[in-house]
Coordinates of C-alpha atoms and ligand atoms in Angstrom, one line a residue:
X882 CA -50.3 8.6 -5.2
X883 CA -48.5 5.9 -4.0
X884 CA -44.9 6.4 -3.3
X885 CA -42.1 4.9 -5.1
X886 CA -40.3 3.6 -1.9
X887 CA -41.4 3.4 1.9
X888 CA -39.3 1.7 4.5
X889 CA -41.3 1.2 7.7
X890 CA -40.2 0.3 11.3
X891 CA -36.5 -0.5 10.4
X892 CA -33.9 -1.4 13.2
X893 CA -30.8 -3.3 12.7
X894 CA -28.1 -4.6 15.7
X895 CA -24.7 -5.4 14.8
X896 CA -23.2 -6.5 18.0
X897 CA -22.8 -4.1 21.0
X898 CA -24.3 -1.5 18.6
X899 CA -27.8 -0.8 17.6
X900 CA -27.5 1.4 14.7
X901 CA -30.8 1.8 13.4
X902 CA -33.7 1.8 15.1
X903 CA -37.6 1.9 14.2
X904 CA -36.9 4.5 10.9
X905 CA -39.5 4.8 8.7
X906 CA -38.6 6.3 5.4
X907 CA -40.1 7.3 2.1
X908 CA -38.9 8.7 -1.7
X909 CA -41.7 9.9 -3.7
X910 CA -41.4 9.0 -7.7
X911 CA -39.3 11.9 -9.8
X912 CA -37.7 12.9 -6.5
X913 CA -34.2 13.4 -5.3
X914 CA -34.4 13.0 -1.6
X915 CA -31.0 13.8 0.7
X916 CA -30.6 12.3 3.4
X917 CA -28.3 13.4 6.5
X918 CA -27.0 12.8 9.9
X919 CA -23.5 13.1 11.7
X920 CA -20.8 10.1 11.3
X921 CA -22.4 7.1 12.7
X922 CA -26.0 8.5 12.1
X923 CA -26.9 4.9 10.3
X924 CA -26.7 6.4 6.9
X925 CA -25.2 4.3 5.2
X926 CA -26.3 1.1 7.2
X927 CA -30.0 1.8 6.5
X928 CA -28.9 2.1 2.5
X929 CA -27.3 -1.1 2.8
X930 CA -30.7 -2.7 4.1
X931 CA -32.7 -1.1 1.2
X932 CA -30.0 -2.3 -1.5
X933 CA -30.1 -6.1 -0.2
X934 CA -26.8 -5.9 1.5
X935 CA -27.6 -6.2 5.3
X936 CA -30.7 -8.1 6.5
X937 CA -32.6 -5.8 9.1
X938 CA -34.1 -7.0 12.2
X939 CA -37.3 -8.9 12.2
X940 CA -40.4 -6.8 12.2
X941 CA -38.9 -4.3 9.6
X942 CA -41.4 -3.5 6.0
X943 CA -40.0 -2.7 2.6
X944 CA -42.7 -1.6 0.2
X945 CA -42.1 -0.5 -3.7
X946 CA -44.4 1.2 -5.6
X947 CA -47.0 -0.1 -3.1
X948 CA -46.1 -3.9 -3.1
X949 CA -44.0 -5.0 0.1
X950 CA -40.9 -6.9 -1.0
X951 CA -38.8 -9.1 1.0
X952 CA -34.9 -8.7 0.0
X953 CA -33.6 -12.1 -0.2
X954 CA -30.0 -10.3 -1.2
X955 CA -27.9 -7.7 -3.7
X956 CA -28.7 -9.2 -6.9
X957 CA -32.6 -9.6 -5.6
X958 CA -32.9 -5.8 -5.1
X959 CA -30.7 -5.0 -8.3
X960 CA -33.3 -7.2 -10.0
X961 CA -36.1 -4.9 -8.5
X962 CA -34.4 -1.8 -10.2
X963 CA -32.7 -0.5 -6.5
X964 CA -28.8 0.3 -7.3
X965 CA -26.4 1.9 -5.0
X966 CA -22.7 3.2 -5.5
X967 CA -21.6 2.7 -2.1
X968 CA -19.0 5.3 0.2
X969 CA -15.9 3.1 -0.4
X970 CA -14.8 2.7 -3.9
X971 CA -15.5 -0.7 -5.3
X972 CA -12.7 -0.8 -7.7
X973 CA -9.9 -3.8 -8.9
X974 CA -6.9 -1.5 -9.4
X975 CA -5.4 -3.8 -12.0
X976 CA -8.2 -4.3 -14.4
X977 CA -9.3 -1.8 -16.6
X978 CA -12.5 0.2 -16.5
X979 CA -14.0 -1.9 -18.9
X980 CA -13.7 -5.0 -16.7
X981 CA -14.6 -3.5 -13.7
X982 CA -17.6 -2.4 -15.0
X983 CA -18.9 -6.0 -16.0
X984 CA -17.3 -8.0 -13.3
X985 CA -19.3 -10.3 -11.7
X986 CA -22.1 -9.7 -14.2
X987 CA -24.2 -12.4 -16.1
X988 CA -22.9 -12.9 -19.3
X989 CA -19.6 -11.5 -18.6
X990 CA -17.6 -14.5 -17.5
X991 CA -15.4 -14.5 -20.3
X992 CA -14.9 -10.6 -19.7
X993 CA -11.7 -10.9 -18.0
X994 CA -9.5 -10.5 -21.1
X995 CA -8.1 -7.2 -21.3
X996 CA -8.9 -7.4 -24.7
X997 CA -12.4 -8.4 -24.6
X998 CA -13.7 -6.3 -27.8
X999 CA -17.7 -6.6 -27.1
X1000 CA -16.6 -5.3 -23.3
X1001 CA -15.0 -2.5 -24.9
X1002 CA -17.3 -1.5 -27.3
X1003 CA -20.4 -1.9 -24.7
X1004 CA -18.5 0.4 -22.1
X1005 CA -17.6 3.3 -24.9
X1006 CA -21.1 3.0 -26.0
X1007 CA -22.5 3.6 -22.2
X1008 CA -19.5 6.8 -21.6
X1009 CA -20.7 8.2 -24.8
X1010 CA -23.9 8.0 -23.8
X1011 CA -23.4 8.9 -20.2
X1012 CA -21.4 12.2 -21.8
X1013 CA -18.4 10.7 -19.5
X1014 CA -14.7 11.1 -20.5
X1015 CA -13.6 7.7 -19.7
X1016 CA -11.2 4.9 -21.4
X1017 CA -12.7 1.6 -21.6
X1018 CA -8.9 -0.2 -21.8
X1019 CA -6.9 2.4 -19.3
X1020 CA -5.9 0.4 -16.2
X1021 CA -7.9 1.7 -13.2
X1022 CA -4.6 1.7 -10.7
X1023 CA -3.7 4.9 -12.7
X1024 CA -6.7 6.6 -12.5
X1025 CA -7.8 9.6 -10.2
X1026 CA -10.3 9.1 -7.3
X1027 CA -12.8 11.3 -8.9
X1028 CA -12.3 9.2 -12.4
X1029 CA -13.2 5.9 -9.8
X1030 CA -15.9 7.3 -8.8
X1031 CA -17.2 8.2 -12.2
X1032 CA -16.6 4.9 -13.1
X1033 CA -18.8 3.6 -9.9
X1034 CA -21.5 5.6 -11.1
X1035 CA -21.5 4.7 -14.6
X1036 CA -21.7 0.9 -13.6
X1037 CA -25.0 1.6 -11.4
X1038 CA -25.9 3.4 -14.3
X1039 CA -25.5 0.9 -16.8
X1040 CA -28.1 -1.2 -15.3
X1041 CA -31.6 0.0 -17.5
X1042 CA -33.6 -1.9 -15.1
X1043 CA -32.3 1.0 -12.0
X1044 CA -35.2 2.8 -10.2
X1045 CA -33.9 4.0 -7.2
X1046 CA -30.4 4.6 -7.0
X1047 CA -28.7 5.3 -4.1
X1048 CA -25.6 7.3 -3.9
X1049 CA -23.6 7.4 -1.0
X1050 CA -21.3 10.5 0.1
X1051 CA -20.5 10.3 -4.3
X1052 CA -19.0 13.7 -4.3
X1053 CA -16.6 13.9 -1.1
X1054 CA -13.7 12.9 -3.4
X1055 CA -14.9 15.0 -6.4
X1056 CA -14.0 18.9 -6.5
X1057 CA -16.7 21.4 -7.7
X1058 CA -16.4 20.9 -11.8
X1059 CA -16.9 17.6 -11.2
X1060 CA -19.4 17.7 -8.6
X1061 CA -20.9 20.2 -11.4
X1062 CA -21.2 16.9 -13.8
X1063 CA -22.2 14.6 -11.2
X1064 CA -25.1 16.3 -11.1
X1065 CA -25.7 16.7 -14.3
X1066 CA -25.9 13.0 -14.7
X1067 CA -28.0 12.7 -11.6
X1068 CA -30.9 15.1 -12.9
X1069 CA -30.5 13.1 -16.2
X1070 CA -31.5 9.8 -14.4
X1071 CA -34.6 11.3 -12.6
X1072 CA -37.9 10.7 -14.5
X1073 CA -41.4 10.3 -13.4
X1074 CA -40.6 7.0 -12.8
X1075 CA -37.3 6.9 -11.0
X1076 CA -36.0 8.4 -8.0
X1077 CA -32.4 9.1 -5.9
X1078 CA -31.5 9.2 -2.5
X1079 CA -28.3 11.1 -2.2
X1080 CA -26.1 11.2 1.1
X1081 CA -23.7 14.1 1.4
X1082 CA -22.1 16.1 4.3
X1083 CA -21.8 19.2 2.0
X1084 CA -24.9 20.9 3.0
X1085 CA -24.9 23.1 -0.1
X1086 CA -24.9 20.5 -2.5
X1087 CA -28.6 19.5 -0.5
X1088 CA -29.6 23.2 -1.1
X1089 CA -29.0 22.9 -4.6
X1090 CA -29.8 19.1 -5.8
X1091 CA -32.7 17.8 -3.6
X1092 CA -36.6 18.3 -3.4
X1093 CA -36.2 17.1 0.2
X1094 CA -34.6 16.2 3.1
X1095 CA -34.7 13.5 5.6
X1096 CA -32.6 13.5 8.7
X1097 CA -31.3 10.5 11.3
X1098 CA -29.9 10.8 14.7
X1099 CA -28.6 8.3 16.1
X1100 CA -30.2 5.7 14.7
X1101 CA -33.5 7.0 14.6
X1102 CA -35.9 8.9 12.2
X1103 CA -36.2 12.9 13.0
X1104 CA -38.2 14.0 10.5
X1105 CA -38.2 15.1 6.6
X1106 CA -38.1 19.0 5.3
X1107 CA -38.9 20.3 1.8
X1108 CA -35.6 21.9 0.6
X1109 CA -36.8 24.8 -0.6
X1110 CA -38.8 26.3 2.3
X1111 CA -36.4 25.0 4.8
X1112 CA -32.5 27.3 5.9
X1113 CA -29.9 24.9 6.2
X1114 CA -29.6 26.0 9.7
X1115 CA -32.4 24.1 10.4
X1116 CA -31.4 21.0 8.7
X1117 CA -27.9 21.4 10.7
X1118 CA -30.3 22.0 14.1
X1119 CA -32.5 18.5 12.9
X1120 CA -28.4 17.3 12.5
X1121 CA -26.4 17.6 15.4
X1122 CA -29.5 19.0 17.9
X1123 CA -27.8 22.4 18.6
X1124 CA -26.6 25.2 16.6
X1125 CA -23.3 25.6 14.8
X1126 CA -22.0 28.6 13.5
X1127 CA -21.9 29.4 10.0
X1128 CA -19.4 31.9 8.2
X1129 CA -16.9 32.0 10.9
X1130 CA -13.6 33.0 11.3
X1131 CA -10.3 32.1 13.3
X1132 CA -10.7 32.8 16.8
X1133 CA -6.6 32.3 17.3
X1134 CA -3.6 34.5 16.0
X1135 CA 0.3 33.5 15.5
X1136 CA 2.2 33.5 19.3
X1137 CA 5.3 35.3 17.4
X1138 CA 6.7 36.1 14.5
X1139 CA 9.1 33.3 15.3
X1140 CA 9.2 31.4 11.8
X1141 CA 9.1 27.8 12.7
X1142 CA 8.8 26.3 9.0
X1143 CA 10.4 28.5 6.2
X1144 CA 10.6 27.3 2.4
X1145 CA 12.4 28.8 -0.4
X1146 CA 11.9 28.7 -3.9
X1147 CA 10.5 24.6 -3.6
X1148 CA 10.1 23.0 -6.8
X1149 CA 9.5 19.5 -8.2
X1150 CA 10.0 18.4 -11.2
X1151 CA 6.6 19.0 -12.4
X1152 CA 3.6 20.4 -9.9
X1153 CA 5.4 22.9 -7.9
X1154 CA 7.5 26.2 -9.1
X1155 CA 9.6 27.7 -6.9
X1156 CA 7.0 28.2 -4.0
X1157 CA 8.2 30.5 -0.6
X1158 CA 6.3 31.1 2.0
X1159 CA 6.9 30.5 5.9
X1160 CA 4.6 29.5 9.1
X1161 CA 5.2 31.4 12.5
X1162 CA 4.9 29.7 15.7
X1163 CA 0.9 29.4 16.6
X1164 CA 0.0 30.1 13.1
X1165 CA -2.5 28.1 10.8
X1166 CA -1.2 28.9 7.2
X1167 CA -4.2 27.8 4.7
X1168 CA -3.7 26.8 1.2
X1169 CA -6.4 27.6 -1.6
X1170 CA -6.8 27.0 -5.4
X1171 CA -8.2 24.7 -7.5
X1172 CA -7.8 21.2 -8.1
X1173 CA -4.4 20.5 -10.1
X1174 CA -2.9 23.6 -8.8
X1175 CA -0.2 21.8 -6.5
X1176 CA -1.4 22.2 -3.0
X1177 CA -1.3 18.6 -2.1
X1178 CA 2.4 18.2 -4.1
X1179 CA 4.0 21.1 -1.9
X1180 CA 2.6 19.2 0.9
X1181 CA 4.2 16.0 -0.7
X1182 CA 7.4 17.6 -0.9
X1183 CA 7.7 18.8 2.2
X1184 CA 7.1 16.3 4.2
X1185 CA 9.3 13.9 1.6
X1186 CA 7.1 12.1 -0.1
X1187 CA 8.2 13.0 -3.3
X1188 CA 11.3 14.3 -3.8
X1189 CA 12.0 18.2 -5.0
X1190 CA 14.3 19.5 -7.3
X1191 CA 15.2 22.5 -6.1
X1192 CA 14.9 25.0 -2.7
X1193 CA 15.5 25.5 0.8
X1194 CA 14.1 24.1 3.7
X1195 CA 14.5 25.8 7.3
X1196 CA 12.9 24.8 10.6
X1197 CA 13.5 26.9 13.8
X1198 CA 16.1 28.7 11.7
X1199 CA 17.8 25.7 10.5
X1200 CA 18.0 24.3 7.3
X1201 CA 17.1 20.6 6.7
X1202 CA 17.4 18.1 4.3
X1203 CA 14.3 15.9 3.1
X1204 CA 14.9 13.3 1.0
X1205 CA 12.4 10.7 2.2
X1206 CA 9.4 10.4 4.3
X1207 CA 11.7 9.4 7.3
X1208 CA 13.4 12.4 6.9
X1209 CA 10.8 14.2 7.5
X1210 CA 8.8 12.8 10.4
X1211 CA 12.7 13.2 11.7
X1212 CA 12.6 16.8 11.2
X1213 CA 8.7 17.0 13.2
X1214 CA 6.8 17.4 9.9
X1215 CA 3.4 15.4 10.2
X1216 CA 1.5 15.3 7.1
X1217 CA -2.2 14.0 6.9
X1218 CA -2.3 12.7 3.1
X1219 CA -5.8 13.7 1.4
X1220 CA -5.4 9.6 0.5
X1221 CA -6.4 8.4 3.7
X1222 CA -8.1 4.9 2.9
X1223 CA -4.5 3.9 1.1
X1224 CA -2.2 5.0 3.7
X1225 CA -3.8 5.9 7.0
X1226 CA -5.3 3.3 8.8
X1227 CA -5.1 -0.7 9.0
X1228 CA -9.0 -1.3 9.2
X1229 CA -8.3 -4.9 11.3
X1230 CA -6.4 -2.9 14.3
X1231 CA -8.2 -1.1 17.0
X1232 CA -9.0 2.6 16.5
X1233 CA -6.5 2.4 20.1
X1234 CA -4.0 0.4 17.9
X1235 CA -4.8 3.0 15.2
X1236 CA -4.0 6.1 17.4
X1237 CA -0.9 5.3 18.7
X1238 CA 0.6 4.1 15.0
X1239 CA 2.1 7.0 14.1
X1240 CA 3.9 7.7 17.9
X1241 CA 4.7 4.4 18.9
X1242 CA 7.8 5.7 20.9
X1243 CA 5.6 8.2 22.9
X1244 CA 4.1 5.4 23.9
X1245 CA 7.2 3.6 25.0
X1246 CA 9.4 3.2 28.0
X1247 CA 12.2 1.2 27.9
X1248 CA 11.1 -0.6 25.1
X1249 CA 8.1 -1.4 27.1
X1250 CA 4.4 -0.4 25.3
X1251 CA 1.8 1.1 27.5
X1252 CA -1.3 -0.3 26.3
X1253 CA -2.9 1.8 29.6
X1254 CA -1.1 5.1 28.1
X1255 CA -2.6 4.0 24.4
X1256 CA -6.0 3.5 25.5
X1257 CA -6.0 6.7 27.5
X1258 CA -4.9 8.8 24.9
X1259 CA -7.5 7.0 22.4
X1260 CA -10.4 7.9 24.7
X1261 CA -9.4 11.1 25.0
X1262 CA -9.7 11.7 21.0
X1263 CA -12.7 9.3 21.0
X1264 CA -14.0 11.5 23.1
X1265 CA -13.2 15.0 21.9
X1266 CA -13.8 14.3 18.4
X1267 CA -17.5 12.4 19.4
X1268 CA -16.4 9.6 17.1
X1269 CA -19.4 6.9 17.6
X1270 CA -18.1 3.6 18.8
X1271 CA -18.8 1.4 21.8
X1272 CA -15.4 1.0 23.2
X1273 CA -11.5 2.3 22.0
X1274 CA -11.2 -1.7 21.6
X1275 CA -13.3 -2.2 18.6
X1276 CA -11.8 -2.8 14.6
X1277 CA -11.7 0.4 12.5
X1278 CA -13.2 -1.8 9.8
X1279 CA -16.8 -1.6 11.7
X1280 CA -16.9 2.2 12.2
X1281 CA -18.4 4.3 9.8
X1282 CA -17.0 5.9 7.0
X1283 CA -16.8 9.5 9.1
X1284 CA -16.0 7.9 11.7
X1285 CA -12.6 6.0 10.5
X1286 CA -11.6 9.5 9.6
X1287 CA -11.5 10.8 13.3
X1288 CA -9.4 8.1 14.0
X1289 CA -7.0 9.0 11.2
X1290 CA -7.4 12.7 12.5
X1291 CA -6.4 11.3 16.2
X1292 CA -3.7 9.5 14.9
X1293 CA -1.6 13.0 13.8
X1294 CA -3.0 14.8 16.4
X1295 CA -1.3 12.4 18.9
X1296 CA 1.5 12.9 17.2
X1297 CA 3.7 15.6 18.9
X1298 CA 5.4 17.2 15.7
X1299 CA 6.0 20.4 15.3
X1300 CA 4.7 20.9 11.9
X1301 CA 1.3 19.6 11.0
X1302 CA 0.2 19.5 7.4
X1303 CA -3.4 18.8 7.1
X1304 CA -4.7 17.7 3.7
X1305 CA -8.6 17.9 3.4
X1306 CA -8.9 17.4 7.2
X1307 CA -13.0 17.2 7.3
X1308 CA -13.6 15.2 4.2
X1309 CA -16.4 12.7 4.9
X1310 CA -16.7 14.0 8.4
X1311 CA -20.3 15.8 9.9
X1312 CA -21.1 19.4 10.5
X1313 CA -20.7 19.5 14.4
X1314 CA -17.5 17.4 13.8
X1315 CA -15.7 19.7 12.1
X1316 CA -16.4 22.5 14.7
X1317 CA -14.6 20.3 17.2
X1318 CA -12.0 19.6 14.6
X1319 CA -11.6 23.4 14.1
X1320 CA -10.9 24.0 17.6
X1321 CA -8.8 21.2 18.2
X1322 CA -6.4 22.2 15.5
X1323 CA -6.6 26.3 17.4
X1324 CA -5.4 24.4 20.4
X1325 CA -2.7 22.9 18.6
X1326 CA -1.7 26.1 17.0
X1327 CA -1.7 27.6 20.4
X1328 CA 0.6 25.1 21.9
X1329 CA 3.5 26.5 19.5
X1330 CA 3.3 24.0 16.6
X1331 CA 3.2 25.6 12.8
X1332 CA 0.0 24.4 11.5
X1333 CA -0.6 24.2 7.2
X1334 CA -4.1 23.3 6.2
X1335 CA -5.0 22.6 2.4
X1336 CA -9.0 22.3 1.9
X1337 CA -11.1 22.8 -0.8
X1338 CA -13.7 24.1 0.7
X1339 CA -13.4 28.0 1.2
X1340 CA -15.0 28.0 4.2
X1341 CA -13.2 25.9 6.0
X1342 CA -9.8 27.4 5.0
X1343 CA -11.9 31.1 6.0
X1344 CA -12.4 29.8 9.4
X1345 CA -9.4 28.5 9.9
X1346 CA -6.3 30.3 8.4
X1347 CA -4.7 33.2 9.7
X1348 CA -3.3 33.7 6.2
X1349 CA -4.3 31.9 2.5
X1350 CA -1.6 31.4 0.1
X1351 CA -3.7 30.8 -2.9
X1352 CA -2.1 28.6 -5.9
X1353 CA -2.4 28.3 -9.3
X1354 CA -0.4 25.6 -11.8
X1355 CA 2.3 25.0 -9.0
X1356 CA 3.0 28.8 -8.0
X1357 CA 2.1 31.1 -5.3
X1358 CA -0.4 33.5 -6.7
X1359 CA -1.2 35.7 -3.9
X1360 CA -1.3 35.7 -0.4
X1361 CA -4.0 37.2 1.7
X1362 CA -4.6 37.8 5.4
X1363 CA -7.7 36.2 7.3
X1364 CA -9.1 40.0 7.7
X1365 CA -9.1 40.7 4.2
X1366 CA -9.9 37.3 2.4
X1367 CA -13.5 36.3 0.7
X1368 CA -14.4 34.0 -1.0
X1369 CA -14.9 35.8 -4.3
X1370 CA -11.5 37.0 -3.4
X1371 CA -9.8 33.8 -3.4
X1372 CA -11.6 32.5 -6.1
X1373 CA -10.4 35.5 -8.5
X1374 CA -6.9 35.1 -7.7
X1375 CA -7.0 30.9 -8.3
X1376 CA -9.1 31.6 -11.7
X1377 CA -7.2 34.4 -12.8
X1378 CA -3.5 32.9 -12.3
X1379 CA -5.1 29.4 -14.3
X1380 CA -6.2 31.5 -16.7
X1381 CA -2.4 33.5 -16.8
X1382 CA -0.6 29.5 -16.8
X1383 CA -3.0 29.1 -19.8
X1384 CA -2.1 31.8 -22.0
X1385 CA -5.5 33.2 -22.1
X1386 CA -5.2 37.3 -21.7
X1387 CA -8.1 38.7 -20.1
Ligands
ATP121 N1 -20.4 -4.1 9.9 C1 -20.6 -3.4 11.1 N2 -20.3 -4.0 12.3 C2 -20.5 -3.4 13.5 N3 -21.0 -2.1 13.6 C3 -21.3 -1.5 12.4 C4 -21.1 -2.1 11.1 N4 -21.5 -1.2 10.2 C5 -21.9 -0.1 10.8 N5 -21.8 -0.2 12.2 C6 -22.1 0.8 13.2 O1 -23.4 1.3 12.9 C7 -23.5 2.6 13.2 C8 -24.0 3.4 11.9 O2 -23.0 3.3 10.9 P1 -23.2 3.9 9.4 O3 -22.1 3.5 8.7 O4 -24.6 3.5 9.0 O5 -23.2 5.5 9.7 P2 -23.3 6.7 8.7 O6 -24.5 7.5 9.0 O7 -23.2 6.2 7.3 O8 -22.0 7.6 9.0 P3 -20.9 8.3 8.1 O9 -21.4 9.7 7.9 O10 -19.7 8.4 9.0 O11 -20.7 7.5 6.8 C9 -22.1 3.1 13.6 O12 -22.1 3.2 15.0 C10 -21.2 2.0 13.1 O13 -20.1 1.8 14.0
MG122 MG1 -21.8 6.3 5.8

C-alpha cells in the first residue's frame, strides 16, 4: 500500500544554520505518527516545508498518496488537504473567534463585521459539531490560552478538504482535561483516509495517542519506532543520544531553617484565600493542584503583579510591602510568568540583549554597559542550557520555539534575586533540557536563594521540591514533604479539596 505522505531527501539552510538535513519521512493512511527531537531538532521547520510555508533546498521530494507534488506555497498545500496549527498562536486578539476563524479565507471578505450573522452561524455550526464549548462573538483578547488553541484547531478543522494535519507542540499550553478533549477530537479526525503528525515534548501523551514514532537529531533522520513495542526510554535514548533518568527525586535539601520568604494569610480578591506558607534558605518549595486552583495568582501576588487584599509578607524576617511589580523585583522576588511569549522576551533583540534585560544594572559600571560582561554571561547559559544557536548575537525571533524559552529561563537565572518563582519552567522545552534545568535551579537553591516552582506536571514538581503545598480553589490543602509525596497522593488531596470548594460530600 502506498503511503499517504513520504518526504524524501529534505535539507533546508537558513543562514549560518543548516537545520534540516537529508530526512526522509513517511505517515501511513489512518495513522497518527509523533514526531520528536530536543529544541532545535528541525521539528517544526521540516512541518513548515510539508505545509507550504518554507521552500526546502533543491533536490528535496514530496510525494502524496503516491504522486510527487511540488508546493508552490500555503494555500497550494491547504488545497492538497495538508493543514497545520502551528506552535505560536495565530490569533488577532481584538476580533472575535468568529472572525478569526475566516480571516483571510475566500468568500469571507466581508467577514470583518463583528456582526457578520452567516460567520456566526457557520462557526456555531462547526463548535457544535466539533463538540467544542466556544462563542462565535466573544472577543478572543479575553480568552484563555487553552480556548486559543482550541480555536486554532477548530479552524484547521474546518477545512473538509484536510488530509494530513499537522499539529505542532497543541497541548503544551493545555492542562490534562483538556489535553483529554484534544484528543478526543484528534481520534475523531483519523479515518482510513486521513492521517496526523503530532509534535509534543510530553512523552506520555506519545505513549498514549500515536501508532508511531519518528525521531530527529539535529537536523537529521534517526529512525521511526512502533509505539507500542517500543519503552519510552528508548524513544528518549533515539532523543537526546544518552540516558536520562526517569522518576527522580531532589538530590538537594534546605541549608537552614532560616525562613527567607514567609507569607501570612495572602488573599486577593478572588483566586487566593488566606494562603501561609514559608521557604527556608536553599529550599525549592513546589506548588501542585489543578488548573484554576490559584497557583499562578499566589505567584501573581507576590511578586506584585496583582494586588492582594489582605496578609503579610516577610523576607529575611522583615515584613515588606508589595504593591506593584517594582516593588517587588525591589524586594529580590523574580517571578518567571507562565505567559512567557507576552511578557518575556522582545523576539528582535539578541538572546545576549535578552539575557541581560532583567539585570541591566549588574551589567553596569558607572553607567557604563559591558557588552563583554553580557555576552559572557549569555554564553555561559547558552551553554549550560544546550540552547541551539550559532552565536549569542543572533535575534530570539529565529530560534526555535524551545529554544526562546532557555533564553527566558537565562534571563531570571541571571538575575541575582533572592527569591525565584518559577511558573511552568520546562514548558515547550526537551527531555535532556529539563535535566539541566533541574540542576541548575539545585544550584541555585544551594547558593542560598528561596526557590518556589509551580508545574503541572507531577513529576517535575517530584523531582524537584523539597516540599509540595498542594492547592485547591485558592487555599492551601495540604502540604507534603518530598519523602512522602506520590503522585496519587497529590492528586487526592487537589481532587478531594475541589471536590470540598464544590459542595460535593464524598
Ligand atoms: N526563520 C529562521 N531563521 C533562521 N534560523 C531558523 C529559522 N527557523 C528555524 N531556524 C533554526 O533551525 C533550527 C531548527 O528549528 P526548529 O524550529 O525546526 O526546531 P524544533 O525541532 O521545532 O524545536 P522546538 O522543540 O524548540 O520547537 C534551529 O536551530 C533554529 O534556530
Ligand atoms: Mg518547534
Amino acid at each position: 500500500m502506498t503511503n499517504l505522505l513520504e518526504l524524501k531527501g529534505i535539507s533546508k539552510t537558513f543562514p549560518g544554520v543548516k537545520a534540516l538535513s537529508d530526512v526522509d519521512l513517511d505517515l501511513r493512511a489512518g495513522e497518527i505518527l509523533g514526531l520528536c527531537g530536543e529544541n532545535g531538532a528541525g521539528k517544526s521547520t521540516l512541518m513548515k516545508v510539508l505545509t507550504g510555508i518554507h521552500k526546502a533546498d533543491p533536490g528535496g521530494e514530496i510525494w502524496l498518496q503516491g504522486k510527487k507534488v511540488d508546493l508552490k506555497g500555503p494555500n497550494h498545500a491547504r488545497d492538497l488537504g495538508l493543514s497545520i496549527i502551528h506552535q505560536e498562536l495565530n490569533i488577532i486578539p481584538d476580533l472575535t473567534v468568529a472572525q478569526n476563524l475566516y480571516i483571510g479565507r475566500a468568500g469571507s471578505h466581508k467577514g470583518t463585521c463583528i456582526n457578520d450573522r452567516k460567520l456566526v452561524r457557520n462557526a456555531a455550526a462547526l463548535f457544535e459539531r466539533l463538540n467544542m464549548d466556544l462563542n462565535p462573538t466573544d472577543v478572543c483578547r479575553d480568552l484563555t490560552v487553552a480556548r486559543l488553541q482550541m480555536l486554532e484547531i477548530a479552524r484547521a478543522l474546518s477545512y473538509d478538504s484536510t488530509k494530513i494535519l499537522v499539529m505542532d507542540e497543541p497541548t503544551a499550553p493545555l492542562t490534562t482535561t483538556e489535553t483529554e478533549s484534544l484528543f478526543a477530537l484528534v481520534r475523531n479526525f483519523i479515518t482510513p483516509e486521513t492521517g496526523l503528525i503530532f509534535i509534543t515534548h510530553r512523552m506520555p501523551e506519545l505513549k498514549e495517542l500515536t501508532d508511531r514514532i519518528s525521531v530527529l537529531r539535529d537536523g537529521q533522520y534517526v529512525g521511526t519506532v512502533e509505539t507500542e513495542t517500543t519503552p519510552l526510554s528508548e524513544v528518549i535514548r533515539l532523543m537526546v543520544g544518552r540516558e536520562v533518568p526517569a522518576d527522580a527525586r531532589p538530590t538537594t535539601k534546605p541549608l537552614s531553617d532560616e525562613a527567607v520568604l514567609k507569607v501570612e494569610h495572602l488573599s486577593t480578591k478572588k483566586a487566593v484565600h488566606d494562603v501561609s506558607f514559608e521557604v527556608k534558605k536553599g529550599e525549592i518549595f513546589g506548588f501542585a493542584g489543578l488548573v484554576g486552583a490559584g497557583r499562578t495568582e499566589v505567584a501573581r501576588a507576590l511578586s506584585g503583579a496583582d494586588p492582594h487584599t489582605s496578609g503579610d509578607v516577610y523576607i529575611h524576617g522583615k515584613k515588606v510591602r508589595i504593591r506593584s511589580a517594582a516593588d517587588g523585583v525591589k524586594n529580590g522576588i523574580g517571578y518567571l510568568s507562565e505567559d512567557r511569549k507576552q511578557y518575556g522576551l522582545l523576539l528582535d533583540k539578541t538572546i545576549a540583549f535578552n539575557t541581560a534585560l532583567a539585570a541591566m544594572e549588574q551589567f553596569t559600571t558607572a553607567s557604563v554597559i559591558s557588552a563583554k560582561k553580557i555576552e559572557a554571561v549569555a554564553k555561559d547559559y547558552v551553554g549550560k542550557l544546550r540552547t541551539r544557536t550559532p552565536s549569542v548575537n543572533v535575534d530570539v525571533r529565529s530560534l526555535s520555539g524551545g529554544n526562546q524559552q532557555k533564553v527566558v529561563i537565562a534571563k531570571w537565572l541571571a538575575k541575582d534575586s533572592d527569591i525565584l518563582i518559577f511558573d511552568e519552567p520546562t514548558r515547550g522545552i526537551d527531555v535532556g533540557a529539563k535535566d539541566e534545568i533541574y540542576t541548575l535551579l539545585e544550584e541555585l537553591a544551594q547558593q542560598g536563594k528561596a526557590i518556589i516552582v509551580i508545574s503541572s506536571e507531577l513529576p517535575e514538581v517530584l523531582r524537584l521540591a523539597n516540599r509540595i503545598a498542594v492547592m485547591a480553589h485558592g487555599r492551601i490543602i495540604g502540604t507534603l514533604d518530598n519523602e512522602e509525596a506520590t503522585q496519587e497522593n497529590i492528586m487526592e488531596l487537589a481532587t478531594v479539596g475541589q471536590e470540598q470548594a464544590n459542595g460535593v460530600v464524598a
